[in-house]
PDB file of C-alpha atoms in Angstrom:
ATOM      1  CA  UNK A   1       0.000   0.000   0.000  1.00  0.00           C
ATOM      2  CA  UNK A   2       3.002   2.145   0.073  1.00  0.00           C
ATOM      3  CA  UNK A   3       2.740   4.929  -2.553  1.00  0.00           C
ATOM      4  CA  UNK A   4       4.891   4.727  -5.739  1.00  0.00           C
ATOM      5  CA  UNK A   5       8.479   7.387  -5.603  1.00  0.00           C
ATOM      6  CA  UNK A   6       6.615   9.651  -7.660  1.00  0.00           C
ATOM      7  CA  UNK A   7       2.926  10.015  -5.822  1.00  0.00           C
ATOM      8  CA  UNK A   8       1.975  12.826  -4.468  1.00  0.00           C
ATOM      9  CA  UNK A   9      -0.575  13.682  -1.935  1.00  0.00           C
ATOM     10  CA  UNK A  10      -1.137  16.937  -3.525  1.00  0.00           C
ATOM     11  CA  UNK A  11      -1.120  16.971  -7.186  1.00  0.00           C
ATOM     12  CA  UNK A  12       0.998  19.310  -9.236  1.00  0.00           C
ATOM     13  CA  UNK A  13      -0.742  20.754 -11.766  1.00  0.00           C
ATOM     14  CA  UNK A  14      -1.955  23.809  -9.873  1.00  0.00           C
ATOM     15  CA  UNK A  15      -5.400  23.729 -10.488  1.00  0.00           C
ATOM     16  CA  UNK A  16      -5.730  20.310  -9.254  1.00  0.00           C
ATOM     17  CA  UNK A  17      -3.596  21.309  -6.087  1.00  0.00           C
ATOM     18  CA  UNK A  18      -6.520  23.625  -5.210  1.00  0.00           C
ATOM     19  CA  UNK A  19      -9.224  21.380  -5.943  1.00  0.00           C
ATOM     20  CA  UNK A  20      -7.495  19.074  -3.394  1.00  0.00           C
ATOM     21  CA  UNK A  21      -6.609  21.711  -0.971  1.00  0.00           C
ATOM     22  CA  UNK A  22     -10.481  22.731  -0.986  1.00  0.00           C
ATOM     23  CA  UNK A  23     -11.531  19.117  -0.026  1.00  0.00           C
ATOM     24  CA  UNK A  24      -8.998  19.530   2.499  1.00  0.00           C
ATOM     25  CA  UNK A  25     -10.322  22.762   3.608  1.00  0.00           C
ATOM     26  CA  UNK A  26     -13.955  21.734   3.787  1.00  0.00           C
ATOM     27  CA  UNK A  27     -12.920  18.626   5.846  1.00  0.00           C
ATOM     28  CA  UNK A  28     -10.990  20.655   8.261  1.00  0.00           C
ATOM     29  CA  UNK A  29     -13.754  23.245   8.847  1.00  0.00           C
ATOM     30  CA  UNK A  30     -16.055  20.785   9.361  1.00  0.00           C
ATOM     31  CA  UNK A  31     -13.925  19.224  12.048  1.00  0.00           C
ATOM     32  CA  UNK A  32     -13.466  22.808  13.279  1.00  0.00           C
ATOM     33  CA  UNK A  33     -17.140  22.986  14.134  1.00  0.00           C
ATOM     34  CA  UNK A  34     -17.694  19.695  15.299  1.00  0.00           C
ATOM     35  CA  UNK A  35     -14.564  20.658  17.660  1.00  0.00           C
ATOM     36  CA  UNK A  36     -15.926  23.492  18.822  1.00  0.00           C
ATOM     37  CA  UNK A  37     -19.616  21.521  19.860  1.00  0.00           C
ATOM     38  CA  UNK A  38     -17.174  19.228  21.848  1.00  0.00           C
ATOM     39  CA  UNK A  39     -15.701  21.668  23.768  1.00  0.00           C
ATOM     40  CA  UNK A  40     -18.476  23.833  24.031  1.00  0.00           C
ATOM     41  CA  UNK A  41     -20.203  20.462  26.057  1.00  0.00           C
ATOM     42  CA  UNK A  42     -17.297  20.540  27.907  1.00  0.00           C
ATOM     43  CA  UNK A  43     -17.988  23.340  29.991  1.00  0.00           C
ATOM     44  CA  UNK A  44     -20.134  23.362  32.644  1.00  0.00           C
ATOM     45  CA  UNK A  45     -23.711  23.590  32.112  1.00  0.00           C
ATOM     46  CA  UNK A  46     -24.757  27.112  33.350  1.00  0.00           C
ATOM     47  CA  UNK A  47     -21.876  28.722  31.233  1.00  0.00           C
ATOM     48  CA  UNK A  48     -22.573  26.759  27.440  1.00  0.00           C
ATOM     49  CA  UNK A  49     -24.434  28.437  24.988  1.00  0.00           C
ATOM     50  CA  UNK A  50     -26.589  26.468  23.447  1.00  0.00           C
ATOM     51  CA  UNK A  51     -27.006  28.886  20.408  1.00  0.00           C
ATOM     52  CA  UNK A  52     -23.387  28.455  19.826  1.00  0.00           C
ATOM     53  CA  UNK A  53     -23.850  24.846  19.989  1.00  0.00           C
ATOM     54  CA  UNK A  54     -26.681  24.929  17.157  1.00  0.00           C
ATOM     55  CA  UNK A  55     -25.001  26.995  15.144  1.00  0.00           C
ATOM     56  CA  UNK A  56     -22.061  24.940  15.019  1.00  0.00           C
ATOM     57  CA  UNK A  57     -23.934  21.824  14.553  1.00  0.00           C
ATOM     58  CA  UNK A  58     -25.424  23.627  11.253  1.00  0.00           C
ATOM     59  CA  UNK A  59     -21.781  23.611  10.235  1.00  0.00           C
ATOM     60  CA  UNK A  60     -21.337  20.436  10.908  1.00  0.00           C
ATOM     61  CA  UNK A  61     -24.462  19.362   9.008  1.00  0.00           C
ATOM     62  CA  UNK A  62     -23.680  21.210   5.915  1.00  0.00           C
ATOM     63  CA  UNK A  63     -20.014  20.209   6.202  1.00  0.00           C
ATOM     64  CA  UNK A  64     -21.360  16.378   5.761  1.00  0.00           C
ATOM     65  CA  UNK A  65     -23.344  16.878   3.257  1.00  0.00           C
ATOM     66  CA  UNK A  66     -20.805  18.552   0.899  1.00  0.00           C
ATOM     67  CA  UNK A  67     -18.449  15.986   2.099  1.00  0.00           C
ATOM     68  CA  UNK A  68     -20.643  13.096   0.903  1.00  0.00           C
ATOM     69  CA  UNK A  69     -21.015  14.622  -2.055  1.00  0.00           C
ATOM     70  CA  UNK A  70     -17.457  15.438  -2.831  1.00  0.00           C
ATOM     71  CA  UNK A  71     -16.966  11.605  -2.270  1.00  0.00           C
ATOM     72  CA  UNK A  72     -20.354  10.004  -4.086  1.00  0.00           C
ATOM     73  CA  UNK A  73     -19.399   6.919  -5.224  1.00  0.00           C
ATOM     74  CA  UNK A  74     -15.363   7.537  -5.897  1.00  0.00           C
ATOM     75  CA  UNK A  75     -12.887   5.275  -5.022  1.00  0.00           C
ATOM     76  CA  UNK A  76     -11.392   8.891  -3.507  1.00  0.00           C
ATOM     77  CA  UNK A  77     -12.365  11.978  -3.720  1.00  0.00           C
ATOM     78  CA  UNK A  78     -10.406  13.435  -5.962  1.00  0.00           C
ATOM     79  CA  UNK A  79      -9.489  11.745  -9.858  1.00  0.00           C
ATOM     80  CA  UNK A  80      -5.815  12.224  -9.010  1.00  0.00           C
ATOM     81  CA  UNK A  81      -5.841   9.097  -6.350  1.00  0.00           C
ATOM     82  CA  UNK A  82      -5.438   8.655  -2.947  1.00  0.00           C
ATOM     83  CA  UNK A  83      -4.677  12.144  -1.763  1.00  0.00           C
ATOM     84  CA  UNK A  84      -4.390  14.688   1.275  1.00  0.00           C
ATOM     85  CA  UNK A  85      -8.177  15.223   1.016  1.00  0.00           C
ATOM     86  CA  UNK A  86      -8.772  11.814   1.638  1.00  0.00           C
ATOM     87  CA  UNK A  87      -6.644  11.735   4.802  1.00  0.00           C
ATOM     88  CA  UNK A  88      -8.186  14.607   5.565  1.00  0.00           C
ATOM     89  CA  UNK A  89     -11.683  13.340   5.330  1.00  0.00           C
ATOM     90  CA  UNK A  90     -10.940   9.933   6.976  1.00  0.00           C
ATOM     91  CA  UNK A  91      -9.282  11.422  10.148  1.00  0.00           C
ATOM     92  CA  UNK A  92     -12.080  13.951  10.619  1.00  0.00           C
ATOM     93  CA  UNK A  93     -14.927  11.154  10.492  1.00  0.00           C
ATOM     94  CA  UNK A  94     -12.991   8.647  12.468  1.00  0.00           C
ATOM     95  CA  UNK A  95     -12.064  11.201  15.264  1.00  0.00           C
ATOM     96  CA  UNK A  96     -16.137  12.750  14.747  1.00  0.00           C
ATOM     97  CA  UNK A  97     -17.315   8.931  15.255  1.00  0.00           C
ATOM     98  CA  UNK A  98     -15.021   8.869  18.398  1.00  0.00           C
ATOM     99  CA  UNK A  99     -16.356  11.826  20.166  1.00  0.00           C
ATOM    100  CA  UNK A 100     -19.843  11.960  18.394  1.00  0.00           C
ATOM    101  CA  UNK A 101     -21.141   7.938  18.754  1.00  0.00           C
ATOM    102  CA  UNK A 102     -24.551   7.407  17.797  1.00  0.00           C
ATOM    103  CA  UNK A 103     -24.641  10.619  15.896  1.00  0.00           C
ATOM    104  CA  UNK A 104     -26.372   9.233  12.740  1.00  0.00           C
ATOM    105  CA  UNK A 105     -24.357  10.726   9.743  1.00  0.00           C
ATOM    106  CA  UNK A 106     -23.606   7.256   8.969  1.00  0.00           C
ATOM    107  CA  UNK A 107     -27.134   6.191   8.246  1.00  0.00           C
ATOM    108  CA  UNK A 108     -27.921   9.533   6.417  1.00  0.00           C
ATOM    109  CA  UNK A 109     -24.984   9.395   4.442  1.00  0.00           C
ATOM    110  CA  UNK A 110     -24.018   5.688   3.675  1.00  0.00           C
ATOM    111  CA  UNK A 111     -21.658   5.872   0.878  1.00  0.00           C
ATOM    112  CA  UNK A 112     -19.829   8.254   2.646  1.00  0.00           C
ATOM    113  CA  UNK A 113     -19.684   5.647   5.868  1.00  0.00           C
ATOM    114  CA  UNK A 114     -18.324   2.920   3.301  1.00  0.00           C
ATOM    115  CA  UNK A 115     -15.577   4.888   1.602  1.00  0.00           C
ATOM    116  CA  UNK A 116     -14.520   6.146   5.343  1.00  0.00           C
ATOM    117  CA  UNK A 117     -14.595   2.930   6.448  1.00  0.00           C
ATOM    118  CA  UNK A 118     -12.556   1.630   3.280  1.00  0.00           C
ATOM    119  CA  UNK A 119     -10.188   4.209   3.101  1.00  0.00           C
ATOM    120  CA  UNK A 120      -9.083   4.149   6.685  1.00  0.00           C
ATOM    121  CA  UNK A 121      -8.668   0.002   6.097  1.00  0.00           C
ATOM    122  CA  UNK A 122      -5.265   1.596   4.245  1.00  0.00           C
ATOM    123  CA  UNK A 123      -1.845   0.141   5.791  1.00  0.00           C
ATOM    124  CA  UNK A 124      -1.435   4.067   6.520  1.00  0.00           C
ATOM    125  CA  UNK A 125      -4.376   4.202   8.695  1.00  0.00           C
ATOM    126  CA  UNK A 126      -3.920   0.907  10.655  1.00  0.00           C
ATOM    127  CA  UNK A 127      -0.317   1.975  11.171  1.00  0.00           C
ATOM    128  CA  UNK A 128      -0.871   5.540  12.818  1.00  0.00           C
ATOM    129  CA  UNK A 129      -4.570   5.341  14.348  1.00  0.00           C
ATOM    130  CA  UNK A 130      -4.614   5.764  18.003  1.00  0.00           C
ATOM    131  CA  UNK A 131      -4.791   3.125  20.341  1.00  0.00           C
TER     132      UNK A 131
END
């Protein structure tokens, strides 16, 4: 699974740099939210704001939905291969499933629950999750 000498994780025609870099982006933002809920619940009860809260979890929402779109039915979700916006997807959902259980993206968005769950079956992602 190791990639070949001359594979990239960020293609270098520039265009396709950005396109990668903006699944990147999105993937991180999203996290960024669903960060933000998590620390927001953190705190004790009398001092969270639960219109924070919603209005991150509208991020979040939105973030998921452009994510599983971005992916449909790819093998990854960008044509250049297996690239930084897939490691950036995977490690967002795996840490969101980790600190969000039972949240229910991966009923709503299936195909994005089976390429997450693919992708992070790579040597890479065995290798380096956390224990």
């Amino acid at each position: 699974e190791t990639l070949p000498a001359n594979k990239v994780l960020i293609p270098t025609p520039s265009l396709r740099a950005v396109e990668v870099r903006q699944i990147e982006a999105l993937a991180d933002g999203t996290c960024e939210a669903a960060i933000a809920i998590f620390l927001e619940q953190k705190r004790e009860p009398a001092r969270q704001s639960p219109d924070w809260i919603v209005r991150q979890e509208a991020k979040v929402a939105a973030g998921l939905e452009a994510l599983a779109a971005q992916v449909g039915s790819r093998e990854f979700v960008h044509d250049s291969g297996f690239s930084l916006g897939d490691i950036a997807i995977v490690c967002f959902l795996e840490w969101f499933d980790f600190r969000f259980k039972g949240h229910g993206w991966r009923q709503q968005y299936s195909s994005l629950a089976a390429y997450t769950d693919r992708i992070g079956q790579r040597a890479s992602f065995l290798a380096t999750r956390p224990g």
